PDB file of C-alpha atoms in Angstrom:
ATOM      1  CA  MET A   1      90.134 -42.572  15.078  1.00 37.00           C
ATOM      2  CA  SER A   2      90.338 -45.609  13.378  1.00 39.00           C
ATOM      3  CA  THR A   3      86.644 -46.655  11.405  1.00 46.00           C
ATOM      4  CA  LEU A   4      87.714 -50.323  11.489  1.00 48.00           C
ATOM      5  CA  PRO A   5      84.608 -52.342  12.733  1.00 61.00           C
ATOM      6  CA  VAL A   6      84.944 -54.753  15.602  1.00 69.00           C
ATOM      7  CA  VAL A   7      82.936 -57.681  16.420  1.00 77.00           C
ATOM      8  CA  ILE A   8      81.704 -58.031  19.921  1.00 78.00           C
ATOM      9  CA  LYS A   9      80.058 -60.915  21.284  1.00 77.00           C
ATOM     10  CA  ASP A  10      78.230 -61.332  24.768  1.00 74.00           C
ATOM     11  CA  ILE A  11      78.475 -57.644  25.585  1.00 77.00           C
ATOM     12  CA  THR A  12      77.844 -56.500  28.813  1.00 79.00           C
ATOM     13  CA  PRO A  13      76.019 -53.038  29.822  1.00 75.00           C
ATOM     14  CA  GLU A  14      79.246 -51.915  31.191  1.00 79.00           C
ATOM     15  CA  GLN A  15      81.046 -52.671  27.912  1.00 81.00           C
ATOM     16  CA  VAL A  16      78.462 -50.672  26.280  1.00 78.00           C
ATOM     17  CA  ALA A  17      78.934 -47.811  28.341  1.00 77.00           C
ATOM     18  CA  ILE A  18      82.802 -48.211  27.827  1.00 80.00           C
ATOM     19  CA  ILE A  19      82.603 -48.489  23.875  1.00 77.00           C
ATOM     20  CA  SER A  20      80.185 -45.486  24.224  1.00 76.00           C
ATOM     21  CA  GLN A  21      82.188 -43.371  26.199  1.00 74.00           C
ATOM     22  CA  GLY A  22      79.743 -40.608  26.202  1.00 75.00           C
ATOM     23  CA  LEU A  23      79.747 -40.310  22.624  1.00 83.00           C
ATOM     24  CA  LEU A  24      76.964 -40.011  20.356  1.00 93.00           C
ATOM     25  CA  VAL A  25      75.975 -43.451  19.456  1.00 95.00           C
ATOM     26  CA  ALA A  26      73.581 -44.759  16.868  1.00 97.00           C
ATOM     27  CA  GLY A  27      72.157 -48.391  16.941  1.00 97.00           C
ATOM     28  CA  VAL A  28      71.603 -49.566  13.568  1.00 98.00           C
ATOM     29  CA  ASP A  29      69.386 -52.937  12.810  1.00 98.00           C
ATOM     30  CA  GLU A  30      67.746 -54.608   9.692  1.00 98.00           C
ATOM     31  CA  VAL A  31      64.519 -56.298   8.926  1.00 98.00           C
ATOM     32  CA  GLY A  32      63.727 -58.537   6.071  1.00 97.00           C
ATOM     33  CA  ARG A  33      66.647 -60.477   4.816  1.00 97.00           C
ATOM     34  CA  GLY A  34      64.592 -63.648   4.608  1.00 97.00           C
ATOM     35  CA  PRO A  35      61.464 -62.647   2.990  1.00 98.00           C
ATOM     36  CA  LEU A  36      60.605 -63.366  -0.675  1.00 98.00           C
ATOM     37  CA  ILE A  37      59.397 -60.157  -1.581  1.00 98.00           C
ATOM     38  CA  GLY A  38      59.664 -56.603  -0.612  1.00 98.00           C
ATOM     39  CA  ASP A  39      62.683 -54.072   0.481  1.00 98.00           C
ATOM     40  CA  VAL A  40      65.026 -54.770   2.850  1.00 98.00           C
ATOM     41  CA  VAL A  41      64.700 -52.310   5.586  1.00 98.00           C
ATOM     42  CA  THR A  42      67.061 -50.775   8.238  1.00 98.00           C
ATOM     43  CA  ALA A  43      66.683 -48.265  10.982  1.00 98.00           C
ATOM     44  CA  ALA A  44      69.329 -46.066  12.507  1.00 98.00           C
ATOM     45  CA  VAL A  45      68.662 -44.373  15.829  1.00 98.00           C
ATOM     46  CA  ILE A  46      70.405 -41.967  17.947  1.00 97.00           C
ATOM     47  CA  LEU A  47      68.542 -42.176  21.307  1.00 96.00           C
ATOM     48  CA  ASP A  48      68.282 -39.168  23.817  1.00 95.00           C
ATOM     49  CA  PRO A  49      70.104 -40.360  27.152  1.00 90.00           C
ATOM     50  CA  ASN A  50      67.998 -37.782  29.202  1.00 92.00           C
ATOM     51  CA  LYS A  51      64.960 -39.662  27.962  1.00 94.00           C
ATOM     52  CA  PRO A  52      65.128 -43.086  28.615  1.00 92.00           C
ATOM     53  CA  ILE A  53      62.789 -45.563  27.270  1.00 95.00           C
ATOM     54  CA  VAL A  54      61.527 -48.345  29.226  1.00 95.00           C
ATOM     55  CA  GLY A  55      61.216 -51.804  27.885  1.00 95.00           C
ATOM     56  CA  LEU A  56      63.109 -51.628  24.742  1.00 95.00           C
ATOM     57  CA  ASN A  57      64.191 -55.168  23.341  1.00 93.00           C
ATOM     58  CA  ASP A  58      64.657 -57.183  20.177  1.00 91.00           C
ATOM     59  CA  SER A  59      61.539 -56.324  18.121  1.00 94.00           C
ATOM     60  CA  LYS A  60      61.151 -60.123  17.341  1.00 91.00           C
ATOM     61  CA  LYS A  61      60.478 -60.608  21.104  1.00 94.00           C
ATOM     62  CA  LEU A  62      57.739 -58.144  21.533  1.00 96.00           C
ATOM     63  CA  SER A  63      54.170 -58.175  21.082  1.00 95.00           C
ATOM     64  CA  GLU A  64      52.721 -56.245  18.075  1.00 95.00           C
ATOM     65  CA  LYS A  65      51.002 -53.864  20.325  1.00 97.00           C
ATOM     66  CA  ARG A  66      54.010 -53.290  22.383  1.00 97.00           C
ATOM     67  CA  ARG A  67      56.192 -52.738  19.586  1.00 97.00           C
ATOM     68  CA  ASN A  68      53.910 -50.167  18.283  1.00 97.00           C
ATOM     69  CA  ALA A  69      53.728 -48.585  21.447  1.00 97.00           C
ATOM     70  CA  LEU A  70      57.484 -48.338  21.681  1.00 98.00           C
ATOM     71  CA  TYR A  71      57.893 -47.401  17.978  1.00 98.00           C
ATOM     72  CA  GLN A  72      55.801 -44.131  18.643  1.00 98.00           C
ATOM     73  CA  GLN A  73      58.104 -43.490  21.995  1.00 98.00           C
ATOM     74  CA  ILE A  74      61.280 -43.925  20.013  1.00 98.00           C
ATOM     75  CA  MET A  75      59.828 -41.517  17.311  1.00 98.00           C
ATOM     76  CA  ASP A  76      58.631 -39.008  20.065  1.00 98.00           C
ATOM     77  CA  SER A  77      61.840 -38.956  22.244  1.00 97.00           C
ATOM     78  CA  ALA A  78      64.911 -40.092  19.987  1.00 98.00           C
ATOM     79  CA  LEU A  79      67.426 -37.605  19.160  1.00 97.00           C
ATOM     80  CA  SER A  80      67.338 -38.724  15.535  1.00 98.00           C
ATOM     81  CA  VAL A  81      65.782 -41.862  13.558  1.00 98.00           C
ATOM     82  CA  SER A  82      66.329 -42.536   9.765  1.00 98.00           C
ATOM     83  CA  VAL A  83      65.014 -45.671   7.755  1.00 98.00           C
ATOM     84  CA  GLY A  84      66.968 -47.044   4.653  1.00 98.00           C
ATOM     85  CA  ARG A  85      66.300 -49.467   2.484  1.00 98.00           C
ATOM     86  CA  ALA A  86      67.485 -51.610  -0.760  1.00 98.00           C
ATOM     87  CA  SER A  87      64.767 -52.532  -3.018  1.00 98.00           C
ATOM     88  CA  PRO A  88      63.644 -55.862  -4.564  1.00 98.00           C
ATOM     89  CA  ALA A  89      65.810 -54.824  -7.838  1.00 98.00           C
ATOM     90  CA  GLU A  90      68.942 -53.950  -5.996  1.00 98.00           C
ATOM     91  CA  ILE A  91      68.701 -57.168  -3.840  1.00 98.00           C
ATOM     92  CA  ASP A  92      68.542 -59.266  -6.870  1.00 98.00           C
ATOM     93  CA  GLU A  93      71.709 -57.355  -8.402  1.00 98.00           C
ATOM     94  CA  LEU A  94      73.983 -57.180  -5.314  1.00 98.00           C
ATOM     95  CA  ASN A  95      72.595 -60.142  -3.381  1.00 97.00           C
ATOM     96  CA  ILE A  96      70.847 -59.686   0.155  1.00 97.00           C
ATOM     97  CA  LEU A  97      73.901 -59.286   2.267  1.00 97.00           C
ATOM     98  CA  HIS A  98      75.529 -56.574   0.143  1.00 97.00           C
ATOM     99  CA  ALA A  99      72.196 -54.933  -0.120  1.00 98.00           C
ATOM    100  CA  THR A 100      71.510 -55.077   3.413  1.00 98.00           C
ATOM    101  CA  MET A 101      74.878 -53.443   3.932  1.00 97.00           C
ATOM    102  CA  LEU A 102      73.772 -50.897   1.460  1.00 98.00           C
ATOM    103  CA  ALA A 103      70.520 -50.161   3.080  1.00 98.00           C
ATOM    104  CA  MET A 104      72.224 -49.785   6.440  1.00 98.00           C
ATOM    105  CA  GLN A 105      74.500 -47.039   4.867  1.00 98.00           C
ATOM    106  CA  ARG A 106      71.472 -45.314   3.674  1.00 98.00           C
ATOM    107  CA  ALA A 107      69.928 -45.217   7.268  1.00 98.00           C
ATOM    108  CA  VAL A 108      73.286 -43.620   8.963  1.00 98.00           C
ATOM    109  CA  ALA A 109      73.425 -41.297   6.134  1.00 98.00           C
ATOM    110  CA  GLY A 110      69.651 -40.329   6.738  1.00 98.00           C
ATOM    111  CA  LEU A 111      70.324 -39.214  10.390  1.00 98.00           C
ATOM    112  CA  SER A 112      69.981 -35.564  11.117  1.00 98.00           C
ATOM    113  CA  ILE A 113      72.694 -35.800  13.302  1.00 96.00           C
ATOM    114  CA  LEU A 114      75.915 -37.210  12.622  1.00 95.00           C
ATOM    115  CA  PRO A 115      77.059 -39.982  15.221  1.00 96.00           C
ATOM    116  CA  GLU A 116      80.346 -40.267  16.625  1.00 94.00           C
ATOM    117  CA  ARG A 117      80.106 -44.306  17.078  1.00 93.00           C
ATOM    118  CA  VAL A 118      77.541 -46.948  14.974  1.00 95.00           C
ATOM    119  CA  LEU A 119      76.672 -49.794  16.639  1.00 95.00           C
ATOM    120  CA  VAL A 120      75.310 -52.489  14.366  1.00 96.00           C
ATOM    121  CA  ASP A 121      73.315 -55.787  15.331  1.00 95.00           C
ATOM    122  CA  GLY A 122      75.010 -59.082  14.001  1.00 93.00           C
ATOM    123  CA  ASN A 123      78.842 -59.791  12.918  1.00 92.00           C
ATOM    124  CA  ARG A 124      78.993 -57.543   9.918  1.00 92.00           C
ATOM    125  CA  VAL A 125      79.436 -53.858   9.449  1.00 94.00           C
ATOM    126  CA  PRO A 126      79.553 -51.788   6.224  1.00 95.00           C
ATOM    127  CA  ASP A 127      81.637 -48.690   6.138  1.00 93.00           C
ATOM    128  CA  PHE A 128      80.104 -45.709   7.467  1.00 95.00           C
ATOM    129  CA  GLY A 129      82.993 -43.633   7.743  1.00 93.00           C
ATOM    130  CA  ILE A 130      82.679 -43.298  11.327  1.00 92.00           C
ATOM    131  CA  ALA A 131      83.863 -46.041  14.200  1.00 90.00           C
ATOM    132  CA  SER A 132      81.699 -48.893  14.796  1.00 92.00           C
ATOM    133  CA  HIS A 133      81.025 -52.138  16.122  1.00 91.00           C
ATOM    134  CA  ALA A 134      79.045 -55.399  15.334  1.00 93.00           C
ATOM    135  CA  ILE A 135      77.214 -56.360  18.386  1.00 93.00           C
ATOM    136  CA  ILE A 136      76.027 -60.280  17.901  1.00 91.00           C
ATOM    137  CA  LYS A 137      72.652 -60.414  19.528  1.00 91.00           C
ATOM    138  CA  GLY A 138      73.002 -56.618  19.929  1.00 91.00           C
ATOM    139  CA  ASP A 139      69.101 -56.095  19.222  1.00 92.00           C
ATOM    140  CA  GLY A 140      68.618 -57.522  22.859  1.00 90.00           C
ATOM    141  CA  LEU A 141      71.328 -56.091  24.609  1.00 89.00           C
ATOM    142  CA  VAL A 142      71.982 -52.442  23.517  1.00 92.00           C
ATOM    143  CA  ALA A 143      69.159 -50.135  23.666  1.00 93.00           C
ATOM    144  CA  ALA A 144      69.831 -48.201  20.601  1.00 95.00           C
ATOM    145  CA  ILE A 145      69.996 -51.140  18.575  1.00 96.00           C
ATOM    146  CA  SER A 146      66.842 -52.575  20.013  1.00 96.00           C
ATOM    147  CA  ALA A 147      65.031 -49.189  19.170  1.00 97.00           C
ATOM    148  CA  ALA A 148      66.404 -49.404  15.653  1.00 98.00           C
ATOM    149  CA  SER A 149      65.042 -53.186  15.352  1.00 98.00           C
ATOM    150  CA  ILE A 150      61.731 -51.915  16.456  1.00 98.00           C
ATOM    151  CA  ILE A 151      61.482 -49.071  13.933  1.00 98.00           C
ATOM    152  CA  ALA A 152      62.410 -51.258  11.199  1.00 98.00           C
ATOM    153  CA  LYS A 153      60.011 -54.150  12.033  1.00 98.00           C
ATOM    154  CA  VAL A 154      57.312 -51.833  12.239  1.00 98.00           C
ATOM    155  CA  THR A 155      57.991 -49.810   9.183  1.00 98.00           C
ATOM    156  CA  ARG A 156      58.581 -53.110   7.135  1.00 98.00           C
ATOM    157  CA  ASP A 157      55.355 -54.922   8.548  1.00 98.00           C
ATOM    158  CA  ALA A 158      53.426 -51.628   7.816  1.00 98.00           C
ATOM    159  CA  GLU A 159      54.651 -51.999   4.045  1.00 98.00           C
ATOM    160  CA  MET A 160      53.322 -55.586   3.919  1.00 98.00           C
ATOM    161  CA  ASP A 161      50.074 -54.587   5.306  1.00 98.00           C
ATOM    162  CA  THR A 162      50.168 -52.283   2.389  1.00 98.00           C
ATOM    163  CA  LEU A 163      50.868 -54.924  -0.009  1.00 98.00           C
ATOM    164  CA  ASP A 164      48.394 -57.161   1.328  1.00 98.00           C
ATOM    165  CA  SER A 165      45.675 -54.759   0.598  1.00 98.00           C
ATOM    166  CA  GLN A 166      47.050 -54.553  -3.004  1.00 98.00           C
ATOM    167  CA  TYR A 167      47.499 -58.428  -3.394  1.00 98.00           C
ATOM    168  CA  PRO A 168      44.927 -59.659  -0.635  1.00 98.00           C
ATOM    169  CA  GLN A 169      45.227 -63.549  -1.913  1.00 98.00           C
ATOM    170  CA  TYR A 170      48.873 -63.759  -1.276  1.00 98.00           C
ATOM    171  CA  GLY A 171      48.343 -63.121   2.631  1.00 98.00           C
ATOM    172  CA  PHE A 172      51.111 -60.719   3.325  1.00 98.00           C
ATOM    173  CA  ALA A 173      49.627 -59.478   6.330  1.00 97.00           C
ATOM    174  CA  LYS A 174      49.864 -62.739   8.223  1.00 97.00           C
ATOM    175  CA  HIS A 175      53.484 -64.211   6.658  1.00 97.00           C
ATOM    176  CA  LYS A 176      54.906 -60.623   5.759  1.00 97.00           C
ATOM    177  CA  GLY A 177      56.409 -62.246   2.954  1.00 98.00           C
ATOM    178  CA  TYR A 178      58.494 -65.020   4.453  1.00 98.00           C
ATOM    179  CA  PRO A 179      58.585 -68.584   2.669  1.00 97.00           C
ATOM    180  CA  THR A 180      55.865 -70.007   4.569  1.00 97.00           C
ATOM    181  CA  LYS A 181      53.485 -72.578   3.215  1.00 97.00           C
ATOM    182  CA  ALA A 182      50.780 -69.927   2.358  1.00 97.00           C
ATOM    183  CA  HIS A 183      53.254 -67.994   0.417  1.00 98.00           C
ATOM    184  CA  PHE A 184      54.398 -70.938  -1.505  1.00 97.00           C
ATOM    185  CA  GLU A 185      50.748 -71.729  -2.319  1.00 97.00           C
ATOM    186  CA  ALA A 186      49.998 -68.289  -3.559  1.00 97.00           C
ATOM    187  CA  LEU A 187      52.983 -68.323  -5.565  1.00 96.00           C
ATOM    188  CA  ALA A 188      51.982 -71.449  -7.281  1.00 94.00           C
ATOM    189  CA  LEU A 189      48.040 -70.175  -7.677  1.00 96.00           C
ATOM    190  CA  TYR A 190      49.051 -66.613  -8.656  1.00 96.00           C
ATOM    191  CA  GLY A 191      52.424 -66.282  -9.903  1.00 95.00           C
ATOM    192  CA  VAL A 192      55.353 -63.808  -9.316  1.00 97.00           C
ATOM    193  CA  LEU A 193      54.613 -60.322  -8.438  1.00 97.00           C
ATOM    194  CA  PRO A 194      56.576 -57.409  -9.629  1.00 97.00           C
ATOM    195  CA  GLU A 195      57.737 -56.680  -5.889  1.00 98.00           C
ATOM    196  CA  HIS A 196      59.198 -60.401  -5.498  1.00 98.00           C
ATOM    197  CA  ARG A 197      62.932 -60.994  -5.397  1.00 98.00           C
ATOM    198  CA  LYS A 198      63.685 -62.678  -8.569  1.00 97.00           C
ATOM    199  CA  SER A 199      66.990 -64.167  -7.346  1.00 97.00           C
ATOM    200  CA  PHE A 200      65.570 -65.853  -4.439  1.00 98.00           C
ATOM    201  CA  LYS A 201      64.915 -69.561  -5.253  1.00 96.00           C
ATOM    202  CA  PRO A 202      61.611 -70.254  -4.695  1.00 96.00           C
ATOM    203  CA  VAL A 203      60.645 -67.164  -6.761  1.00 97.00           C
ATOM    204  CA  ALA A 204      63.366 -68.043  -9.437  1.00 96.00           C
ATOM    205  CA  ASP A 205      61.999 -71.451  -9.653  1.00 94.00           C
ATOM    206  CA  ARG A 206      58.243 -70.514 -10.059  1.00 94.00           C
ATOM    207  CA  ILE A 207      59.796 -67.855 -13.018  1.00 93.00           C
ATOM    208  CA  LEU A 208      61.367 -70.689 -14.724  1.00 91.00           C
ATOM    209  CA  LEU A 209      58.246 -72.969 -14.196  1.00 86.00           C
ATOM    210  CA  GLN A 210      55.907 -70.132 -15.704  1.00 78.00           C
ATOM    211  CA  ASN A 211      58.436 -69.666 -18.955  1.00 76.00           C
ATOM    212  CA  THR A 212      58.327 -73.306 -19.272  1.00 69.00           C
ATOM    213  CA  PHE A 213      54.777 -73.137 -20.361  1.00 54.00           C
TER     214      PHE A 213
END
């Protein structure tokens, strides 16, 4: 079987069934490509077809309360769940795209069951050594990818809450590390943290400014 990825747009439930063909399918998604700080977090999920979960959707379209409830359901009933990540240092070394692909590979490699097919949200797929497809807007169309997006989102948000407890003046619990006005103001007031992504322009600019004085 070819392992070359195929990019699919506007997939239907019937097409999902066709490309799955009764196979053991892992859904993969990422959270955290845009933030200025912290890991990029990915998740791989193999759902149990005998235990369907109602209400799965793109994690960004769900309330925090609903995401947390679905997170627990996924953890309780999925056949396998794995989280992968790439650190700020790896992001700075590889760039965010390649670091995200690495994190996805780590998530799939961490599954306790080897999937027969991998479905990834977006338009790019790393080499898993397994037949794989990129599904554009897959996090709202494919249940396993929706589940992965929820696992990744809840995991990363919790890490930002932990970072907030360490550095409350930065407001990470609110903006989750994204480049908001409040985050820019905190960078200007308090400087760059070890967990910041040094290659991202707002952080790099701040480092340059700090080194000027």
